[in-house]
mmCIF file of C-alpha atoms in Angstrom:
data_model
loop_
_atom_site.group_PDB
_atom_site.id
_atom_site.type_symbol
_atom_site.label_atom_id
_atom_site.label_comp_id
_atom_site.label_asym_id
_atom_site.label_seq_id
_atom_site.Cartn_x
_atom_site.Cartn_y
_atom_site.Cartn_z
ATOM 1 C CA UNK A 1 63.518 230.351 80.912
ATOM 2 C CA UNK A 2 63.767 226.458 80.299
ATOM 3 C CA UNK A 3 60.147 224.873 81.403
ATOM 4 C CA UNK A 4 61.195 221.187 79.564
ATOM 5 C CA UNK A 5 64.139 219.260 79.739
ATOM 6 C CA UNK A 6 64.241 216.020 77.740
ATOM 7 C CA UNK A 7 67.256 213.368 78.626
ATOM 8 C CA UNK A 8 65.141 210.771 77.502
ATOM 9 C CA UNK A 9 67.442 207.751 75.909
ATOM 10 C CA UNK A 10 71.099 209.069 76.909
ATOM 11 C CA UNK A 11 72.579 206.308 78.736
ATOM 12 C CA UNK A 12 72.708 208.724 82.050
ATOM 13 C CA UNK A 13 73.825 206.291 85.736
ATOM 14 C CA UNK A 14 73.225 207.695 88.585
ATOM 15 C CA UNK A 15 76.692 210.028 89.114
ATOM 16 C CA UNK A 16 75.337 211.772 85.904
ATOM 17 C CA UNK A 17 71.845 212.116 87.935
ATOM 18 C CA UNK A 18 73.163 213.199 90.848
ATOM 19 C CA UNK A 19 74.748 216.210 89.265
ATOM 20 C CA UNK A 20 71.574 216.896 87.546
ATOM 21 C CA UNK A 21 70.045 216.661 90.911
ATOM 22 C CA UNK A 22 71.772 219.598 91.872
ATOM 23 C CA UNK A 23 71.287 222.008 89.754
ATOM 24 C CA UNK A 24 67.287 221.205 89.763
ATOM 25 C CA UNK A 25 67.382 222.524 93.661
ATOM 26 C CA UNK A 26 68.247 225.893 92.347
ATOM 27 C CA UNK A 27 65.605 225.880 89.059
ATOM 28 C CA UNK A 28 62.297 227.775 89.639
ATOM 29 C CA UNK A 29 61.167 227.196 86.216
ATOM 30 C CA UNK A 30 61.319 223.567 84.831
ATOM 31 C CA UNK A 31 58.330 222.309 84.544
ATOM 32 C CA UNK A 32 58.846 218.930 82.766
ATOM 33 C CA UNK A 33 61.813 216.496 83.590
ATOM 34 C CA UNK A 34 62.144 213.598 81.289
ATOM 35 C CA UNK A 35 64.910 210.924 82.129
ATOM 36 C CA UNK A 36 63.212 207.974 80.693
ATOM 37 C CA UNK A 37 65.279 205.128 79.063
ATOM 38 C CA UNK A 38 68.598 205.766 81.212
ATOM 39 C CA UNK A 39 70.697 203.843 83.834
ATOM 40 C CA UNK A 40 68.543 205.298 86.890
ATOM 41 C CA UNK A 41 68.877 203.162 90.089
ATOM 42 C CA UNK A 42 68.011 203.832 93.646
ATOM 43 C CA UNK A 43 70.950 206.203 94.730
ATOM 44 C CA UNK A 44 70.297 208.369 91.573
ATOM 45 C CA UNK A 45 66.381 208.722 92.763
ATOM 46 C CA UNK A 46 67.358 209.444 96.086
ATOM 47 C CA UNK A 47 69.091 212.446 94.599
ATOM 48 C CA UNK A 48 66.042 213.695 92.762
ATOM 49 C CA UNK A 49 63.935 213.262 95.502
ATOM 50 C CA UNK A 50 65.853 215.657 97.539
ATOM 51 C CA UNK A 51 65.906 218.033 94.671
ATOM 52 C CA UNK A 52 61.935 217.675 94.837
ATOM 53 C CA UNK A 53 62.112 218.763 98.102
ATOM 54 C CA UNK A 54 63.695 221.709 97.833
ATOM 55 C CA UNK A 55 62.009 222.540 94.147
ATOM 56 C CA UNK A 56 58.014 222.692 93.970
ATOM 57 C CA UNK A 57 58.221 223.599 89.941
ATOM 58 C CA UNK A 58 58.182 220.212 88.360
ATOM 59 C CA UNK A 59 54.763 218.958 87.190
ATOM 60 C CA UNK A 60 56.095 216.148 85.155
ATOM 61 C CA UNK A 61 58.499 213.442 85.804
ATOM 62 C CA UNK A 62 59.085 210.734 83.794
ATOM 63 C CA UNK A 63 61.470 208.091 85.358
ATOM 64 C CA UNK A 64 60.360 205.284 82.877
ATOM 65 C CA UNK A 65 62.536 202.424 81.419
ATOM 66 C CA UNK A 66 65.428 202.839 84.222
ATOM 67 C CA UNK A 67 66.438 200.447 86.400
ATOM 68 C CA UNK A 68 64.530 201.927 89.209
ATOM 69 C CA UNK A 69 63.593 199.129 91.992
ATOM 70 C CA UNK A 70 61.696 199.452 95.266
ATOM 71 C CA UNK A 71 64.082 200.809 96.965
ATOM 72 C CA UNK A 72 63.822 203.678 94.379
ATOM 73 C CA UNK A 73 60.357 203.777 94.586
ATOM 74 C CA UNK A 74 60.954 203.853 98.593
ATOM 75 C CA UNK A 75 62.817 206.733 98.060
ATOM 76 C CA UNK A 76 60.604 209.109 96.520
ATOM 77 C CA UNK A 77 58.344 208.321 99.064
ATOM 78 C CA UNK A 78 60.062 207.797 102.705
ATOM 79 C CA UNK A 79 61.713 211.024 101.777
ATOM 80 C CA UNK A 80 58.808 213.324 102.181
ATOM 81 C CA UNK A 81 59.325 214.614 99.023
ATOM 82 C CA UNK A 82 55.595 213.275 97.438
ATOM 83 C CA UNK A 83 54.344 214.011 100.758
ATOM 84 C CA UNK A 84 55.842 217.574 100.696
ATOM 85 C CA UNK A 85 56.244 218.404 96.734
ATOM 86 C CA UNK A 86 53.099 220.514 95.874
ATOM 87 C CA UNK A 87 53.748 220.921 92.212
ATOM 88 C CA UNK A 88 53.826 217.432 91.278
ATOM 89 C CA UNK A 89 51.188 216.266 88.961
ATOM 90 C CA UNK A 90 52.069 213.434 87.017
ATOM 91 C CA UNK A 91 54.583 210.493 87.360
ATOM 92 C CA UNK A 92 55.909 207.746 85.054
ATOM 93 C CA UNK A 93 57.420 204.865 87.010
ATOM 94 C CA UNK A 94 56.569 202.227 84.089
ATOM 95 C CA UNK A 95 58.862 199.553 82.564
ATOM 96 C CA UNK A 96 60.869 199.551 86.175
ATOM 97 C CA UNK A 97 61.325 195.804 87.663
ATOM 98 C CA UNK A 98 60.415 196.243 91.295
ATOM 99 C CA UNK A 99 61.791 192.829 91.977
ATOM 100 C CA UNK A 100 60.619 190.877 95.214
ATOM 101 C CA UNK A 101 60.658 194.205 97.151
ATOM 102 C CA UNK A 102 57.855 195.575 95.185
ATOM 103 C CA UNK A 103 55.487 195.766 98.209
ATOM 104 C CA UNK A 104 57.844 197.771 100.278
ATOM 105 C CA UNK A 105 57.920 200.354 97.525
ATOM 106 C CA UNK A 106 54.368 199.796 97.487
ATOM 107 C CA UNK A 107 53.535 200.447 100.956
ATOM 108 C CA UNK A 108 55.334 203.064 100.962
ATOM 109 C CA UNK A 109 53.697 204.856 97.849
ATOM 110 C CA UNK A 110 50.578 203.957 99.571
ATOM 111 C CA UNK A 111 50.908 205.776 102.372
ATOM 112 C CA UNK A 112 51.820 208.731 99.930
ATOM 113 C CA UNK A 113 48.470 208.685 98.363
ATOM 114 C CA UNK A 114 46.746 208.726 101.785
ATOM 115 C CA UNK A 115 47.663 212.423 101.455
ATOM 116 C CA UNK A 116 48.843 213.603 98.389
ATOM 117 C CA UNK A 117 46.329 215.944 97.115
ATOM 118 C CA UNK A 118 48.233 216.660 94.272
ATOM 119 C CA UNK A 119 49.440 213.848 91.849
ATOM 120 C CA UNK A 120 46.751 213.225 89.242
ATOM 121 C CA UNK A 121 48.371 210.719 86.778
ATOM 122 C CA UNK A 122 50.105 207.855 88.579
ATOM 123 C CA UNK A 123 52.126 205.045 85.790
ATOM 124 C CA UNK A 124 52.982 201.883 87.065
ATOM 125 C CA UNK A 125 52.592 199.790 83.818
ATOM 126 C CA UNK A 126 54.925 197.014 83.537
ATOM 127 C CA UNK A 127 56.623 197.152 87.026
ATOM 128 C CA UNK A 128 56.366 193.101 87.898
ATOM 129 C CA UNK A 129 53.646 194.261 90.370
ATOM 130 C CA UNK A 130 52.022 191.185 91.391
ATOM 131 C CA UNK A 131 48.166 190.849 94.425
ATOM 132 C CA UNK A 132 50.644 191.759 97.455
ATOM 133 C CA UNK A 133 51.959 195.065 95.940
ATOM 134 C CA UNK A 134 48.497 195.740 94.427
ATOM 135 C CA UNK A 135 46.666 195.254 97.687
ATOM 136 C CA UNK A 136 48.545 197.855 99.422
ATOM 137 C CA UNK A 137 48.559 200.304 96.459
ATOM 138 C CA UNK A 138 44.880 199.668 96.966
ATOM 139 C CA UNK A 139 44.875 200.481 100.337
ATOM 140 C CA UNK A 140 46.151 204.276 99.306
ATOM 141 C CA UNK A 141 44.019 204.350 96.804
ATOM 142 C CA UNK A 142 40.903 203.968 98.860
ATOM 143 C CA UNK A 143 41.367 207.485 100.674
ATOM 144 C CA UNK A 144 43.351 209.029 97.900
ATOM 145 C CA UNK A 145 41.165 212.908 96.764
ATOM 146 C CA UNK A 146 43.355 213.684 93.766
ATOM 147 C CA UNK A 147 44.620 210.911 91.662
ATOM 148 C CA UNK A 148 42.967 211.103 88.336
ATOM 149 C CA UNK A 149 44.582 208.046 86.232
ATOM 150 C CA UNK A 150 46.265 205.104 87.330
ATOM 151 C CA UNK A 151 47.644 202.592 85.088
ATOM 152 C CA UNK A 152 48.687 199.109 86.303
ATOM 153 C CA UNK A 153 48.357 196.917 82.971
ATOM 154 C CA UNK A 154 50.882 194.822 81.799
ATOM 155 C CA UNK A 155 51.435 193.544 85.946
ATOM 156 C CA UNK A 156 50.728 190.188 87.391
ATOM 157 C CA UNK A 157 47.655 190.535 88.438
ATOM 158 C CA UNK A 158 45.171 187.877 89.326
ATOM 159 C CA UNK A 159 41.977 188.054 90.619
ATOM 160 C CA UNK A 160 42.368 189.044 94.361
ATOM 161 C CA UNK A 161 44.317 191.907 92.986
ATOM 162 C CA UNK A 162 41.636 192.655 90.811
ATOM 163 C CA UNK A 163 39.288 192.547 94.082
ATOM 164 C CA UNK A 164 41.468 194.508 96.261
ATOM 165 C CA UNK A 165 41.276 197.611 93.166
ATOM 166 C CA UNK A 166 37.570 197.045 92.623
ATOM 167 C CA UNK A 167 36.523 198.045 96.495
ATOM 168 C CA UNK A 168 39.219 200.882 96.435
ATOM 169 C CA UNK A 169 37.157 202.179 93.923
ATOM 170 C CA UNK A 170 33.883 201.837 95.954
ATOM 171 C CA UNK A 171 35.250 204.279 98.518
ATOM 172 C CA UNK A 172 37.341 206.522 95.470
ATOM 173 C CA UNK A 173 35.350 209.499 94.604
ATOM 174 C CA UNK A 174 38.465 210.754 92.462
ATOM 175 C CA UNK A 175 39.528 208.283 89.947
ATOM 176 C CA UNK A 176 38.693 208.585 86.159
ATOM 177 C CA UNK A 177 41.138 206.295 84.346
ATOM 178 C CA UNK A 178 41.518 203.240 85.065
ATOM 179 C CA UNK A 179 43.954 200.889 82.562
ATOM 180 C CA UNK A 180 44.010 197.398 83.861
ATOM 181 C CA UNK A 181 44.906 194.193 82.203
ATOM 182 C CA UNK A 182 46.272 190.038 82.117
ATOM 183 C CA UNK A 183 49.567 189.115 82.324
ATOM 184 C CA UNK A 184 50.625 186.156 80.626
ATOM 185 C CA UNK A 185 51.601 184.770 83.825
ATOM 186 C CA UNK A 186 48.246 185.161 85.250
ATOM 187 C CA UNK A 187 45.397 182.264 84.644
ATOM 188 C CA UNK A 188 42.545 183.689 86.942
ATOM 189 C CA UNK A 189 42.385 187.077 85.683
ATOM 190 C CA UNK A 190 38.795 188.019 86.755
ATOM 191 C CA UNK A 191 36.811 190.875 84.964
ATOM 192 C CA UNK A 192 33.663 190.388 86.638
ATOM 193 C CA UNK A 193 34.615 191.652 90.018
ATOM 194 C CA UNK A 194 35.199 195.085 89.224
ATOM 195 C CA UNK A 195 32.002 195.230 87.370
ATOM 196 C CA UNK A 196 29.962 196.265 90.301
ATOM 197 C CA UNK A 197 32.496 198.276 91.943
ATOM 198 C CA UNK A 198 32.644 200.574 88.516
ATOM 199 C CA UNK A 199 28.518 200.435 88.043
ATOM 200 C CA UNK A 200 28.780 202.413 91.793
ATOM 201 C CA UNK A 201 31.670 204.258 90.784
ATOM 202 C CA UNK A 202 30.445 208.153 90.493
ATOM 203 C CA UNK A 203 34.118 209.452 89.071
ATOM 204 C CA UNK A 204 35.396 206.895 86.471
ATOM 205 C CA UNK A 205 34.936 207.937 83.022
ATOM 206 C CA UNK A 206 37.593 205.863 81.004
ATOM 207 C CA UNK A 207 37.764 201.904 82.089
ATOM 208 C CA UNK A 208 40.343 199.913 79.421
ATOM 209 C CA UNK A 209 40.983 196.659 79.750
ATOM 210 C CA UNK A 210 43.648 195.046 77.059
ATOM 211 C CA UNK A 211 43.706 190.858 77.083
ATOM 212 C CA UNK A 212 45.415 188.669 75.039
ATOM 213 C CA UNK A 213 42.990 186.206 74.038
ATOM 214 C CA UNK A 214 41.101 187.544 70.552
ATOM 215 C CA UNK A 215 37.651 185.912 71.069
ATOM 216 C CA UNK A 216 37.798 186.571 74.977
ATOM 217 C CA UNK A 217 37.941 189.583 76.778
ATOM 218 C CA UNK A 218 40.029 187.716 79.821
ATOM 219 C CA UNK A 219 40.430 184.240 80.723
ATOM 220 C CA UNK A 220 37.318 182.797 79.683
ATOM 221 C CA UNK A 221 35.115 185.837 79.427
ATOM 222 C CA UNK A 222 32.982 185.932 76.571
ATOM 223 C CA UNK A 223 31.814 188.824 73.973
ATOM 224 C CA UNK A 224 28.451 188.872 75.647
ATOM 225 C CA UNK A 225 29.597 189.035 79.181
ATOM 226 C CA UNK A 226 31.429 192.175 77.724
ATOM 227 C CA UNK A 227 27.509 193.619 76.761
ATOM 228 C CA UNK A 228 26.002 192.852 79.915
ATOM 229 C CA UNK A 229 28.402 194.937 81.493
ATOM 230 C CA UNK A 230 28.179 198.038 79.488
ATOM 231 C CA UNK A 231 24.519 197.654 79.737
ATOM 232 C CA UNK A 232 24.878 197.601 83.387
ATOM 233 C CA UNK A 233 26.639 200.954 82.449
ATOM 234 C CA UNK A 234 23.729 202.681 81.449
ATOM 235 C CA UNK A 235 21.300 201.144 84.040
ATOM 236 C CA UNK A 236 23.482 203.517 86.188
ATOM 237 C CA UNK A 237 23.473 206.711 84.178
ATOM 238 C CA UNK A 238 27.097 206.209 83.243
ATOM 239 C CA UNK A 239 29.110 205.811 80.453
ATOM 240 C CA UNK A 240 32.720 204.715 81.119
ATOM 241 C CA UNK A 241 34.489 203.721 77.934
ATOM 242 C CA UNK A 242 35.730 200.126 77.786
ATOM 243 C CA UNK A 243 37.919 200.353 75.070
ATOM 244 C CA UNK A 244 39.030 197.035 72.987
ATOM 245 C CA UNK A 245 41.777 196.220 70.919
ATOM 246 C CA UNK A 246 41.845 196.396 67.566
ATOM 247 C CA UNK A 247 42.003 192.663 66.362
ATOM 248 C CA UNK A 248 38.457 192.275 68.651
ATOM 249 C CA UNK A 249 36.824 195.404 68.140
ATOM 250 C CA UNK A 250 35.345 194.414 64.867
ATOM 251 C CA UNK A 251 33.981 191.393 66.718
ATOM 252 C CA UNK A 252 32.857 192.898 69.397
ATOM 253 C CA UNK A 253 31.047 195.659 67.078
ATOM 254 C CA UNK A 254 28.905 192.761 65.228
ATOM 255 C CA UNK A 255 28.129 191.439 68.030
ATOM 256 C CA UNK A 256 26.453 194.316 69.428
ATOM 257 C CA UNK A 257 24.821 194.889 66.036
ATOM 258 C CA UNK A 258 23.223 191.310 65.944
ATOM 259 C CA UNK A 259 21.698 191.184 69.633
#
């Protein structure tokens, strides 16, 4: 019995989806779908997602690097099938331009995670999501019981984004993973406002935060900023990793060693 299907990388639109699509309504025992790097677009979702429906085997499905917009995103979601799909643990949406629709597909995922009990790991790196779409993903996020990792780095987040995430997680008990970061686009990138909201957090274990600055963690905040927050970490019987990159790490390791 096949339990993973790779079609990663093989130039697949959505006709060649949509026959897929088909054949996974009948399949009781794939576990793992992976049709990263292809020509996805909206009509070829909507064809999975009614698969999905039908098919509560898949754990895994990896949709990243298509051309997947919000209206794909829209799909998966005003279809039932996340609200209905049982099986469904992890998703890859990464590396897929929303466009200027990304808070309809938002909103709509949002409303997903209200109820889904299910999905754990939730990818959304590099989607152009900018503080509108991140607000309302927040808004899910704040009543959401199972979701276990959410990445949203590489976005174009700013600092009401960042504030909209940090009191989600105040009301998240679920959340372990949190991957967060600048964009280039962004100049008010704010670390300091999730601080708090993680020191209260009693679930997150893993916090990374990649910048592109290599003597500042983001936008102007310095290597001892960075120690008064792990500290803070401990004040509260918690250890969540921060985890740098490696051109600062070194830096940030002597600095720790000399204060």
């Amino acid at each position: 019995m096949l339990f993973s299907c790779s079609l990663s990388d093989c130039k697949l639109g959505d006709d060649a989806i949509t026959l897929l699509a088909d054949g996974l309504r009948q399949n009781a025992g794939l576990r793992t779908l992976d049709l990263s790097g292809n020509s996805l677009a909206a009509n070829g979702v909507k064809n999975i997602a009614r698969a999905l429906k039908e098919n509560d085997g898949p754990e895994v499905l990896c949709l990243d690097v298509n051309h997947i917009t919000a209206d794909g995103v829209k799909a998966l979601s005003d279809s039932e099938t996340l609200f209905e799909n049982n099986s469904l643990q992890d998703l890859d949406l990464s590396c897929n331009i929303f466009t200027e629709d990304a808070s309809q597909g938002m909103q709509a995922l949002a409303e997903v995670l209200k109820t889904n009990k299910v999905l754990q790991d939730l990818n959304l790196r590099c989607c152009e999501l900018g503080d509108d779409a991140i607000t309302l993903l927040a808004d899910g996020l704040r009543q959401n019981a199972g979701l276990r990792t959410l990445d949203l780095s590489e976005n174009c987040i700013s600092a009401n984004g960042v504030k909209n995430i940090a009191r989600a997680l105040k009301e998240n008990d679920g959340l372990e993973v949190l991957i967060i970061d600048s964009h280039s686009k962004c100049t008010d990138f704010d670390l300091r406002v999730l601080t708090d909201a993680v020191a209260q957090d009693r679930s997150l274990k893993e916090l990374t935060i990649r910048y592109k600055k290599p003597n500042t963690f983001i936008c102007g905040l310095e290597l001892s900023d960075i120690v008064e927050i792990l500290e803070g970490f401990k004040t509260t019987g918690l250890q969540p990793l921060a985890r740098l990159s490696r051109s600062s790490q070194s830096k940030f390791d002597n600095f720790k060693s000399s204060n």
